[in-house]
Coordinates of C-alpha atoms in Angstrom, one line a residue:
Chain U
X22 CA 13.5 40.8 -9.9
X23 CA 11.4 39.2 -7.3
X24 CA 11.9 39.3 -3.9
X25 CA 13.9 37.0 -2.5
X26 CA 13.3 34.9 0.6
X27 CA 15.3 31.7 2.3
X28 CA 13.1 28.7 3.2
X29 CA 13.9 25.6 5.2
X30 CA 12.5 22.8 3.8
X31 CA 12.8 19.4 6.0
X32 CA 14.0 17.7 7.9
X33 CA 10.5 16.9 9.2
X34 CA 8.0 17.8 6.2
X35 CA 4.6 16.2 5.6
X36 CA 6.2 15.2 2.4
X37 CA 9.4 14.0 3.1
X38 CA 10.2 10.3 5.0
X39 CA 13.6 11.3 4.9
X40 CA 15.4 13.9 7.0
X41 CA 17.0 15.7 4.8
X42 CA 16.7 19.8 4.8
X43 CA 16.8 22.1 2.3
X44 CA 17.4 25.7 2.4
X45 CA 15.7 27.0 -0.7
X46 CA 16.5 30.5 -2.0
X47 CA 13.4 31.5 -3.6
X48 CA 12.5 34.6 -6.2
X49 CA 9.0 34.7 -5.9
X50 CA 8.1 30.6 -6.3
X51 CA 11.3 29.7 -8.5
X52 CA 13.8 28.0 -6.4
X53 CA 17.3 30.5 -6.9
X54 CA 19.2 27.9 -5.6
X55 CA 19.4 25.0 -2.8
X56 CA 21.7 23.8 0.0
X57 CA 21.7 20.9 1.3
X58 CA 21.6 20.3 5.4
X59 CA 22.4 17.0 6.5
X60 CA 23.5 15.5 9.9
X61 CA 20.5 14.9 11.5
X62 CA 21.0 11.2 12.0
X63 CA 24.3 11.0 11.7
X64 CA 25.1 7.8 13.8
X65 CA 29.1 7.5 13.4
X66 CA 28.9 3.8 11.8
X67 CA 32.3 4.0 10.0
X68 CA 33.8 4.7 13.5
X69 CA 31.9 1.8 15.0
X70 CA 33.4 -0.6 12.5
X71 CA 36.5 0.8 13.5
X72 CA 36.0 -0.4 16.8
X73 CA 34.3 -4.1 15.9
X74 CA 35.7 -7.2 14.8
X75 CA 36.0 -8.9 11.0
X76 CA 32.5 -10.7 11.2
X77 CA 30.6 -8.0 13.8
X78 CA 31.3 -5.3 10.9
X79 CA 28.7 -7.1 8.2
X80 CA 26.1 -6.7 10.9
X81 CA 27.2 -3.2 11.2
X82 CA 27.2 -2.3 7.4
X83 CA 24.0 -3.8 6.9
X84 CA 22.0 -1.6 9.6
X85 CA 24.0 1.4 7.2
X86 CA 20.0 0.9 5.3
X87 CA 17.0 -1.1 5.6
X88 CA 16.3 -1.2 1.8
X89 CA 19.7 -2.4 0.5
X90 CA 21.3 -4.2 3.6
X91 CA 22.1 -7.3 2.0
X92 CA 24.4 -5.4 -1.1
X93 CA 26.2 -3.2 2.2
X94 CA 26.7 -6.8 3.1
X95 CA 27.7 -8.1 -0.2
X96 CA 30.2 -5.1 -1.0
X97 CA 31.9 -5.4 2.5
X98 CA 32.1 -9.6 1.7
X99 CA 33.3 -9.2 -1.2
X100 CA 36.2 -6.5 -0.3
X101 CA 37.4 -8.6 2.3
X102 CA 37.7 -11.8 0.3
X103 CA 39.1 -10.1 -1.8
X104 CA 42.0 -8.9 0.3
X105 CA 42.4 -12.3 1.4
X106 CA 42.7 -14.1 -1.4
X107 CA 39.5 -16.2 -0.9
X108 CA 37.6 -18.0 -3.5
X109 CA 34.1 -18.0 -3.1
X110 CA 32.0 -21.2 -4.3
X111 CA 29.8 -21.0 -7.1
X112 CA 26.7 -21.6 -5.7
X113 CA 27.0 -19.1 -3.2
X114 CA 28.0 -16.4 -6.0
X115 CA 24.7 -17.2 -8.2
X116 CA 22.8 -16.7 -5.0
X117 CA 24.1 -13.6 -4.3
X118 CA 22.5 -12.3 -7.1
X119 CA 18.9 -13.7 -6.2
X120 CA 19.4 -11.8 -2.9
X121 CA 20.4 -8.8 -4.3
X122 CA 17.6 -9.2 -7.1
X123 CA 14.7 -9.4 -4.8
X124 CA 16.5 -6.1 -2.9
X125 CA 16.7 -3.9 -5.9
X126 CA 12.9 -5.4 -7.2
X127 CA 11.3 -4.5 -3.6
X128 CA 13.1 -1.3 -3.3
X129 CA 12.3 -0.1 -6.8
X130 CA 8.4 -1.0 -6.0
X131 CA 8.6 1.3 -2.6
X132 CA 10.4 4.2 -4.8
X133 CA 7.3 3.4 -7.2
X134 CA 4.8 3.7 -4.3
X135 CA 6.0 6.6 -2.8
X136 CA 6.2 8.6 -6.3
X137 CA 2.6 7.7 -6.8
X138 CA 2.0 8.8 -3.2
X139 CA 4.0 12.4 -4.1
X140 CA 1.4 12.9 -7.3
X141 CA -1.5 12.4 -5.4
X142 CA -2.5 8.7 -7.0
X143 CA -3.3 6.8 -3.3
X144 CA -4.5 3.8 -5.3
X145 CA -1.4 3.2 -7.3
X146 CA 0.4 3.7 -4.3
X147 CA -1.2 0.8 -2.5
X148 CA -1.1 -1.3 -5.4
X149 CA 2.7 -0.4 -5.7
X150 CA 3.2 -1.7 -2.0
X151 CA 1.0 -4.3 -2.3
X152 CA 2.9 -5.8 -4.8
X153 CA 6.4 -5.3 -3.0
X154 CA 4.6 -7.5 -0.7
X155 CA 5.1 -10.5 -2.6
X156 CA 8.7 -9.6 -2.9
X157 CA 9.2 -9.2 0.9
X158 CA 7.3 -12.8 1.1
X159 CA 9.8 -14.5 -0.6
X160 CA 13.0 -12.6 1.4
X161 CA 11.1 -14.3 4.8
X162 CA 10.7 -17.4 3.1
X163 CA 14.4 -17.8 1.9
X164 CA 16.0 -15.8 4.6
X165 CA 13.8 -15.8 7.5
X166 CA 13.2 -12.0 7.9
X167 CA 11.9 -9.8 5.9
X168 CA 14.2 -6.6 5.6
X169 CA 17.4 -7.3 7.1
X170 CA 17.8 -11.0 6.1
X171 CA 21.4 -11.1 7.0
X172 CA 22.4 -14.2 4.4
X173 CA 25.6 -12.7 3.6
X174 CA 29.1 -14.0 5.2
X175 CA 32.9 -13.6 4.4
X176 CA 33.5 -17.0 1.9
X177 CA 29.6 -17.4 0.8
X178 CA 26.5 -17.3 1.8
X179 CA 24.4 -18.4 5.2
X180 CA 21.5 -20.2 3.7
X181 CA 21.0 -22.4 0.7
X182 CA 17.7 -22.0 -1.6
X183 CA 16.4 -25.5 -2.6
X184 CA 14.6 -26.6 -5.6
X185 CA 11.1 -26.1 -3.7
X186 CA 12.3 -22.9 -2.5
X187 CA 13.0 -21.8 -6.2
X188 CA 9.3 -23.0 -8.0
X189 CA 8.2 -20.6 -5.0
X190 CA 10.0 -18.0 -5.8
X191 CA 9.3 -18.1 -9.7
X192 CA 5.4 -18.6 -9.3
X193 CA 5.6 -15.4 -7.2
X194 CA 8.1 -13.6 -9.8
X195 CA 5.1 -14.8 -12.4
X196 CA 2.5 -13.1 -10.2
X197 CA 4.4 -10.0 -9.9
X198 CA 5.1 -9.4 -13.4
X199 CA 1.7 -9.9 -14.1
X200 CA 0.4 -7.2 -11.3
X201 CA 3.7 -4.9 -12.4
X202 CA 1.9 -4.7 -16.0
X203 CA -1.6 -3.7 -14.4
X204 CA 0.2 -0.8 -13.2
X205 CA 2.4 0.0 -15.5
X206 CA 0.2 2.0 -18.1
X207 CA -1.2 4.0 -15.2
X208 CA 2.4 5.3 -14.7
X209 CA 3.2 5.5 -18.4
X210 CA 0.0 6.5 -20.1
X211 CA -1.6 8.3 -17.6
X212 CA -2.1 12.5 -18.4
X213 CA -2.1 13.5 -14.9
X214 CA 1.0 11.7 -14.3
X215 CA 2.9 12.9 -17.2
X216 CA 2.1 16.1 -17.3
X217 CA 3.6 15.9 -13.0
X218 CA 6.5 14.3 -14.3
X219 CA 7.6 15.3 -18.2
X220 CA 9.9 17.7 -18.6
X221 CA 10.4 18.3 -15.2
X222 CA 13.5 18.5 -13.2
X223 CA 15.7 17.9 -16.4
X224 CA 19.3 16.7 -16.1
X225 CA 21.2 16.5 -19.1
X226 CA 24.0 14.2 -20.1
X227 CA 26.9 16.7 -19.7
X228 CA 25.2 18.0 -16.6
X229 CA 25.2 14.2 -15.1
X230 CA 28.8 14.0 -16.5
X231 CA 29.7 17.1 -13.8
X232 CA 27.7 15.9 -10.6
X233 CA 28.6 12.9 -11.0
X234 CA 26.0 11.2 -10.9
X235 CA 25.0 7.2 -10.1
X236 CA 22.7 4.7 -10.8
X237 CA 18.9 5.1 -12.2
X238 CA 19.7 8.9 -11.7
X239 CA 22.2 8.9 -14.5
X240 CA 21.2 6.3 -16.5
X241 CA 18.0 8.5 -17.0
X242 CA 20.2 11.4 -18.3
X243 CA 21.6 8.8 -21.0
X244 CA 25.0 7.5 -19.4
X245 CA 25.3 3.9 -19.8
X246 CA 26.8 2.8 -16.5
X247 CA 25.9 -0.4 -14.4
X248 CA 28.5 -1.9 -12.5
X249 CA 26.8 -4.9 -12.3
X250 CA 28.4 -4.9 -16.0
X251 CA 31.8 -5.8 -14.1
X252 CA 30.9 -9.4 -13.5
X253 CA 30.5 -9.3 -9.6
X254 CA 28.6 -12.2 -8.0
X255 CA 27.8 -14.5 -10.6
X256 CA 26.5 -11.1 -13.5
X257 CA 29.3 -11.8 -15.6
X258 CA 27.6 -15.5 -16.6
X259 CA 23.9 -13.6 -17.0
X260 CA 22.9 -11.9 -20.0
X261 CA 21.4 -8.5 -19.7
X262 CA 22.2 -4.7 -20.9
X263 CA 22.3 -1.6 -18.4
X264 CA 18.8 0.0 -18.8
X265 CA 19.2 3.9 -20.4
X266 CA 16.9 6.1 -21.2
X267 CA 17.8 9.6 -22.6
X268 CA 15.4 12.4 -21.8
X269 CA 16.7 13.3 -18.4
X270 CA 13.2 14.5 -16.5
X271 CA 11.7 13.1 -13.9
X272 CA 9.6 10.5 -16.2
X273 CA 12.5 9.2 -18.0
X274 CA 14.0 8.3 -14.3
X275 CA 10.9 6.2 -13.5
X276 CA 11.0 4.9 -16.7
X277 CA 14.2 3.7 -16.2
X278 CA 13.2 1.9 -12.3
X279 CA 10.1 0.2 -13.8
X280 CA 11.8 -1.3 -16.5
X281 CA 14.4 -2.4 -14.5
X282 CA 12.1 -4.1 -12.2
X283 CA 11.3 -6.5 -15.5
X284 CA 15.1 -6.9 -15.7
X285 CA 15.6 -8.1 -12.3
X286 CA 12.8 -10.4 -12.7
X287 CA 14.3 -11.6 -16.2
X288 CA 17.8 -12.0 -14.1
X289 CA 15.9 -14.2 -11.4
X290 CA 14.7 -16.7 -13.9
X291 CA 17.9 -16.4 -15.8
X292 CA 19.6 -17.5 -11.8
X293 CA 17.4 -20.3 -11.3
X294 CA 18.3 -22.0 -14.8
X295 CA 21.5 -21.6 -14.4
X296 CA 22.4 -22.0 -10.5
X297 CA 24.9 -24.8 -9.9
X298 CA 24.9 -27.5 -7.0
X299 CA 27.7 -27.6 -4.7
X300 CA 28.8 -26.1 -1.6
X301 CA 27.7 -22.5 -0.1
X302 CA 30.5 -21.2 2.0
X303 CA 34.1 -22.1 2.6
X304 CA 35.7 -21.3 5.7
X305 CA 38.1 -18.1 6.3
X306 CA 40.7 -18.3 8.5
X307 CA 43.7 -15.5 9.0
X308 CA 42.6 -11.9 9.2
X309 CA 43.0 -9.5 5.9
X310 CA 46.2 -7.2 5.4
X311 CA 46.4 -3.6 2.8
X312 CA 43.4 -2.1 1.5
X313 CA 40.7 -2.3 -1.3
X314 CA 38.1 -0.6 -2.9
X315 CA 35.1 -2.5 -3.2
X316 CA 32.2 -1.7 -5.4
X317 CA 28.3 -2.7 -6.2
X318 CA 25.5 -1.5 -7.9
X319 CA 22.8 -0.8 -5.5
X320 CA 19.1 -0.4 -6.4
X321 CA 19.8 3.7 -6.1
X322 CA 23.4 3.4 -7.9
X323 CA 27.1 2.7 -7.5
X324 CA 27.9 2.1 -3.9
X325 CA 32.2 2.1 -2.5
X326 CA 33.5 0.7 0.4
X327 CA 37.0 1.9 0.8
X328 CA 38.3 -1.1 3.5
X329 CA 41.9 -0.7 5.3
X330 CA 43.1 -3.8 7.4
X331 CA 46.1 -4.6 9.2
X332 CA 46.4 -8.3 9.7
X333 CA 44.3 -7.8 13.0
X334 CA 40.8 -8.5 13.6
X335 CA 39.8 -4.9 13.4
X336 CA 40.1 -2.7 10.8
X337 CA 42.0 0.2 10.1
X338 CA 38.9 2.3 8.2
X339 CA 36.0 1.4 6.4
X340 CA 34.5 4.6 4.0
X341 CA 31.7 3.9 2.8
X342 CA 30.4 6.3 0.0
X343 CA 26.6 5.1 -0.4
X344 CA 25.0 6.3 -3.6
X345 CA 22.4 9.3 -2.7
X346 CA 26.1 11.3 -1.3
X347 CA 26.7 10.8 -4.9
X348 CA 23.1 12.1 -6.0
X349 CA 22.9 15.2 -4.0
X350 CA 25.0 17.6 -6.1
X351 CA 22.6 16.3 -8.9
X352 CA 19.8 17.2 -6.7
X353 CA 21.4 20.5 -6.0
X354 CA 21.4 21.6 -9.7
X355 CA 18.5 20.1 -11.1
X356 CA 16.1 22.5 -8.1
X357 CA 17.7 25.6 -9.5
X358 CA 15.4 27.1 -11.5
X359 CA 12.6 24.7 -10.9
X360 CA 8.5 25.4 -9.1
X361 CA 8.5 25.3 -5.3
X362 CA 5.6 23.5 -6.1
X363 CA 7.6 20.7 -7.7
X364 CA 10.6 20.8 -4.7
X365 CA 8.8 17.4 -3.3
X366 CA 8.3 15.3 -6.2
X367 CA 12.0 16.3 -7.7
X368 CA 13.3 15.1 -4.3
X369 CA 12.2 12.0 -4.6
X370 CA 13.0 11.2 -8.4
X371 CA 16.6 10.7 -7.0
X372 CA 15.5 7.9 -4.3
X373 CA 16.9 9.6 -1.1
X374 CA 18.3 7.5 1.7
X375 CA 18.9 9.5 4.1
X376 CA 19.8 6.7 6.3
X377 CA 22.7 5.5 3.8
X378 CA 23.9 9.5 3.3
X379 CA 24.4 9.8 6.9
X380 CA 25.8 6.1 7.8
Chain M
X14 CA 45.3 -4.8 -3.3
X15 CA 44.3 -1.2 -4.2
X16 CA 45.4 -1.1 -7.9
X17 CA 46.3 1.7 -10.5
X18 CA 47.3 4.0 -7.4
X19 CA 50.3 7.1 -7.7
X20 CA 51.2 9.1 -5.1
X21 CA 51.5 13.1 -5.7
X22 CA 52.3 16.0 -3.6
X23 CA 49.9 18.5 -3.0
X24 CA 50.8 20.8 -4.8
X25 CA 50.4 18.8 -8.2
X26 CA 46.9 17.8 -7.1
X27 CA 45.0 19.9 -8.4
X28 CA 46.7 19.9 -11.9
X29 CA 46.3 15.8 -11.8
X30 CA 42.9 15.9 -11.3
X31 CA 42.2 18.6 -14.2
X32 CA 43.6 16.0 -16.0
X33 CA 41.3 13.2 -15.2
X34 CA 38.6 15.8 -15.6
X35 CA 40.1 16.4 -19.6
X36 CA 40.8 12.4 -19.8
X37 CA 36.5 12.2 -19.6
X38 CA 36.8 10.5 -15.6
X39 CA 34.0 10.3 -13.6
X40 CA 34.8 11.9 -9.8
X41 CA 34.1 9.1 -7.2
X42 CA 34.8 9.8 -4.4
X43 CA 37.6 10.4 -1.8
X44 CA 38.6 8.4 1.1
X45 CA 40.5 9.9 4.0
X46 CA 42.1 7.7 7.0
X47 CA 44.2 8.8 10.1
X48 CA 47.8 7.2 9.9
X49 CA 48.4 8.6 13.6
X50 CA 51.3 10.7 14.2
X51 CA 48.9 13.9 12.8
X52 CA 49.4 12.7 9.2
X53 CA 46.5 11.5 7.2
X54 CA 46.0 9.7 4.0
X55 CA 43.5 11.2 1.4
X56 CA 42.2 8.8 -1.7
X57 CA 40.6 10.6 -4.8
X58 CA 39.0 8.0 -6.7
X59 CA 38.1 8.7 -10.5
X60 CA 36.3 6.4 -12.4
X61 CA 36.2 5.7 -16.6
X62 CA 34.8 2.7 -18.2
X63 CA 34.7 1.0 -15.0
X64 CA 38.4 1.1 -14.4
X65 CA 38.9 3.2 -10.8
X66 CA 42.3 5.1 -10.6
X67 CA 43.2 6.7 -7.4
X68 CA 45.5 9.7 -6.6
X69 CA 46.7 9.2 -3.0
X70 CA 48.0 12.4 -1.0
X71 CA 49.4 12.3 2.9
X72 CA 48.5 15.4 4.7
X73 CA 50.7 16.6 7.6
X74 CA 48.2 17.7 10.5
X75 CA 47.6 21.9 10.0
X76 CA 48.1 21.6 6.2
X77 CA 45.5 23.3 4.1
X78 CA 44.6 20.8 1.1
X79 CA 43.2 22.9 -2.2
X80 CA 39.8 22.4 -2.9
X81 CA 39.0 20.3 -6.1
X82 CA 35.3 21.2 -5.8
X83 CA 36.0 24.2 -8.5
X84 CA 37.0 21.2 -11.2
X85 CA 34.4 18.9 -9.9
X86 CA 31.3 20.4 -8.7
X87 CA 30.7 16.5 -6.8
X88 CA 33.7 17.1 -4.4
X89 CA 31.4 19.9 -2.2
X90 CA 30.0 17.6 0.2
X91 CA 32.9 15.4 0.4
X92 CA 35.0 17.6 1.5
X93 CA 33.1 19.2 3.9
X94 CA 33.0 15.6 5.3
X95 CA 36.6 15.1 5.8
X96 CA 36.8 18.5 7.1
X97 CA 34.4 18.0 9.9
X98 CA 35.3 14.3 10.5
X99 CA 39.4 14.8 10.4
X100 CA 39.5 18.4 11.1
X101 CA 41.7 19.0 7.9
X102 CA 41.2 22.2 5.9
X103 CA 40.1 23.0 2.1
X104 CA 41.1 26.2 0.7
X105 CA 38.8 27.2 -2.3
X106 CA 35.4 25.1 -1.2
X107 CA 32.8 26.0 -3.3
X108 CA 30.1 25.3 -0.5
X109 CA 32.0 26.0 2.9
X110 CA 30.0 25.0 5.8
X111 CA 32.5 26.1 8.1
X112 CA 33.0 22.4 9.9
X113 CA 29.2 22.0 10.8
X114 CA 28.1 19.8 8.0
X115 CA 27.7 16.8 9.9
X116 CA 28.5 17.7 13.6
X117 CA 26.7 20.3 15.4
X118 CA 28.2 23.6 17.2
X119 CA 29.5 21.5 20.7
X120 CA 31.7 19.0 18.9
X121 CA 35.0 20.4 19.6
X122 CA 37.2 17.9 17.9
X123 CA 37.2 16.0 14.8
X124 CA 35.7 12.6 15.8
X125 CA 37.3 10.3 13.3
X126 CA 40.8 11.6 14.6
X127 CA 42.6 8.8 16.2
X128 CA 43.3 9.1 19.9
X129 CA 46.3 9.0 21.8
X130 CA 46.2 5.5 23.5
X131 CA 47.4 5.7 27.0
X132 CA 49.0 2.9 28.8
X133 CA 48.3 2.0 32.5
X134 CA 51.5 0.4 34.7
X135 CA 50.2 -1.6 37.1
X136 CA 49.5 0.5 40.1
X137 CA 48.4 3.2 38.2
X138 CA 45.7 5.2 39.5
X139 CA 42.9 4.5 36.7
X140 CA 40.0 6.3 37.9
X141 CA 39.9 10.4 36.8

């Protein structure tokens, strides 16, 4: 037996844009086991929407994370109207979904990026971010802003997307698929990057079963699970299948977010043929009573807002369980046993967000 | 409303949950909330097919809630969150961080615990 030694790892690493810390128990360079230390940015939001009205608390739950404010929006929305009964107009429903689209497209390009940037490839990393540009393009044009776009309100949505709007959007969806295939055999085909990311940091079915796991993470490890298979928003009148792959390693993981990137895209154009005219919103009046447990797929996985009202304007609690909490035990067992050397890049295969862990 | 919800005692918790763990459910998560008068409410969600059931448990202020994280391995951090947020206590943790997972050493109460409001008559002295 080695000898054994205990190593923090984070929150501030060269490596690492998330604070997260690690204390690795290491033999020698095989990581014995790993614990988890969060808290560093712990900011207390659930206790601030305690204190905030009805319509204040979507602002708050969409500051919970940059990269998927708009479905922290959506999920709260779509708890509360919900709970009170209100119907929400088909336009508005179908354009959920581009707004959530375009999230899960430019977060799955910056997860893309920063995995080429963890395996050395600078290039593909700038091409990655380059193209997440064109995504962030069209959020400003549709929305105004680029990363919190705030379109999201209880009874619809804020702003309409018109027909010029659309042919924007789907010449720059035809652009992106194009650069997404330029790219795509230097993350498939390329020997350096497989031999970073095969077999590496393996997760098995029954092992994803135990932890839990969410989203891309356990679609990887071959559980078919997408809740946007529950017909949320308008999913339940597009056609698509959750996207599984079933090796488990770190490869079959970005398999899984490059492929879905083509899906969203496919989901887009599927939208835009489909969207129907009529009103955006309808007004809310009363305040929500009892509780509810709201639920959306998020670019990194499930996502739960537990919501308890009282018939007053503020609420009672608001839990929100965002998928990387889910991830970490996932992330816990699949470092036992693996290279120190390969701590960094097995971090990132389960897309941390810090920021939503510690909301 | 919240649907497909029983309440249990505590002491059948554990042996419901085992059973959801047999029945092939996936462990959410669990929600706890502050019903004031030093009880609190905890929520285990379990998920199968995409149909969430929920066990719901009240929890007298003091009481020592067993630890599901034995059965599922996902509870760890969970419940290391309700016990630093609520101050409520899990016997058999699997990962104990001894109430400073998410607060640090000076916190000295649980800050998600409801507190006492105090009402002013008028003349009362407000300042101090």
């Amino acid at each position: 037996m080695g000898k054994r030694t205990i190593m923090p790892f984070g929150p501030q690493h060269p490596v690492l844009p998330e604070p997260i810390q690690l204390k690795l128990v290491l033999e020698d360079e095989k990581v014995v086991e790993a614990i988890p230390a969060i808290g560093y940015v712990h900011r207390g939001l659930e206790k601030l929407a305690e204190e905030k009205d009805l319509n204040q608390n979507i602002y708050v739950v969409e500051r919970v994370c940059g990269i998927c404010s708009f479905m922290h929006a959506l999920t709260y929305c779509q708890g509360i109207e919900e709970l009170m009964g209100v119907e929400v107009p088909d336009r508005a429903r179908y354009l959920r979904v581009v707004w959530g689209e375009l999230h899960r497209l430019h977060s799955h390009h910056l997860w893309l990026g920063l995995l080429a940037d963890a395996f050395g490839y600078e290039s593909l990393f700038m091409q990655c971010w380059r193209n997440r540009e064109l995504v962030m393009d069209l959020m400003e044009a549709t929305a105004g802003s680029r990363v919190i776009i705030s379109t999201n309100i209880i009874g619809g949505v804020r702003r309409d997307i018109d027909s010029e709007q659309q042919k924007y959007i789907l010449t720059n969806l035809d652009k992106l698929e194009e650069e997404l295939k330029k790219i795509e055999s230097a993350f498939l085909d390329d020997y350096t990057v497989k031999k970073r990311l095969v077999d590496v940091g393996v997760l098995s079915k029954k092992e994803a079963e135990e932890v839990s796991c969410v989203g891309p993470m356990a679609r990887a490890s071959g559980i078919n699970t997408d809740l946007r298979m529950t017909g949320y928003a308008a999913y339940n009148e597009l056609d698509f299948e959750p996207i599984v792959e079933t090796d488990g390693d770190s490869y079959a993981r970005m398999k899984v977010r490059l492929r879905e990137c083509y899906q969203s895209i496919d989901l887009l154009r599927q939208v835009f043929s489909k969207i129907p005219e009529g009103p955006i919103s309808v007004p809310v009046k009363g305040f929500p009573n009892g509780e509810i447990v709201s639920r959306v797929e998020q670019p990194r996985g499930e996502v739960l807002y537990y919501i308890k009202a009282n018939g007053t304007k503020n609420l009672d609690r608001l839990r929100i369980r965002t998928p990387t909490f889910s991830n970490i035990p996932a992330l816990m067992k699949i470092l036992q046993g693996a290279d120190l050397a390969e701590v960094p890049l097995l971090i990132l295969t389960i897309d941390p967000c810090i920021s939503c862990t510690e909301r | 409303m919240l649907s497909n919800t029983r309440e249990i005692r505590i002491e059948d918790l554990r042996k419901e949950v085992a059973e959801y763990k047999f029945k092939g459910y996936r462990y959410v998560t669990s929600s706890c909330s502050d019903l004031g008068e030093g009880k609190f409410d905890i929520i285990y969600h379990f998920d199968k097919d995409y149909n969430l059931e929920n066990l719901r448990i009240t929890v007298e202020e003091n009481q020592v809630v067993p630890s599901i994280s034995d059965i599922y391995f996902a509870a760890v951090l969970v419940e290391n969150e309700i016990k630093d947020l609520y101050g409520i206590n899990f016997e058999g943790l699997l990962v104990d961080y001894e109430g400073k997972f998410l607060i640090t050493e000076d916190v000295e109460e649980a800050p998600m615990r409801k507190k006492p409001v105090v009402k002013l008559k008028k003349g009362d002295n407000q300042v101090g």
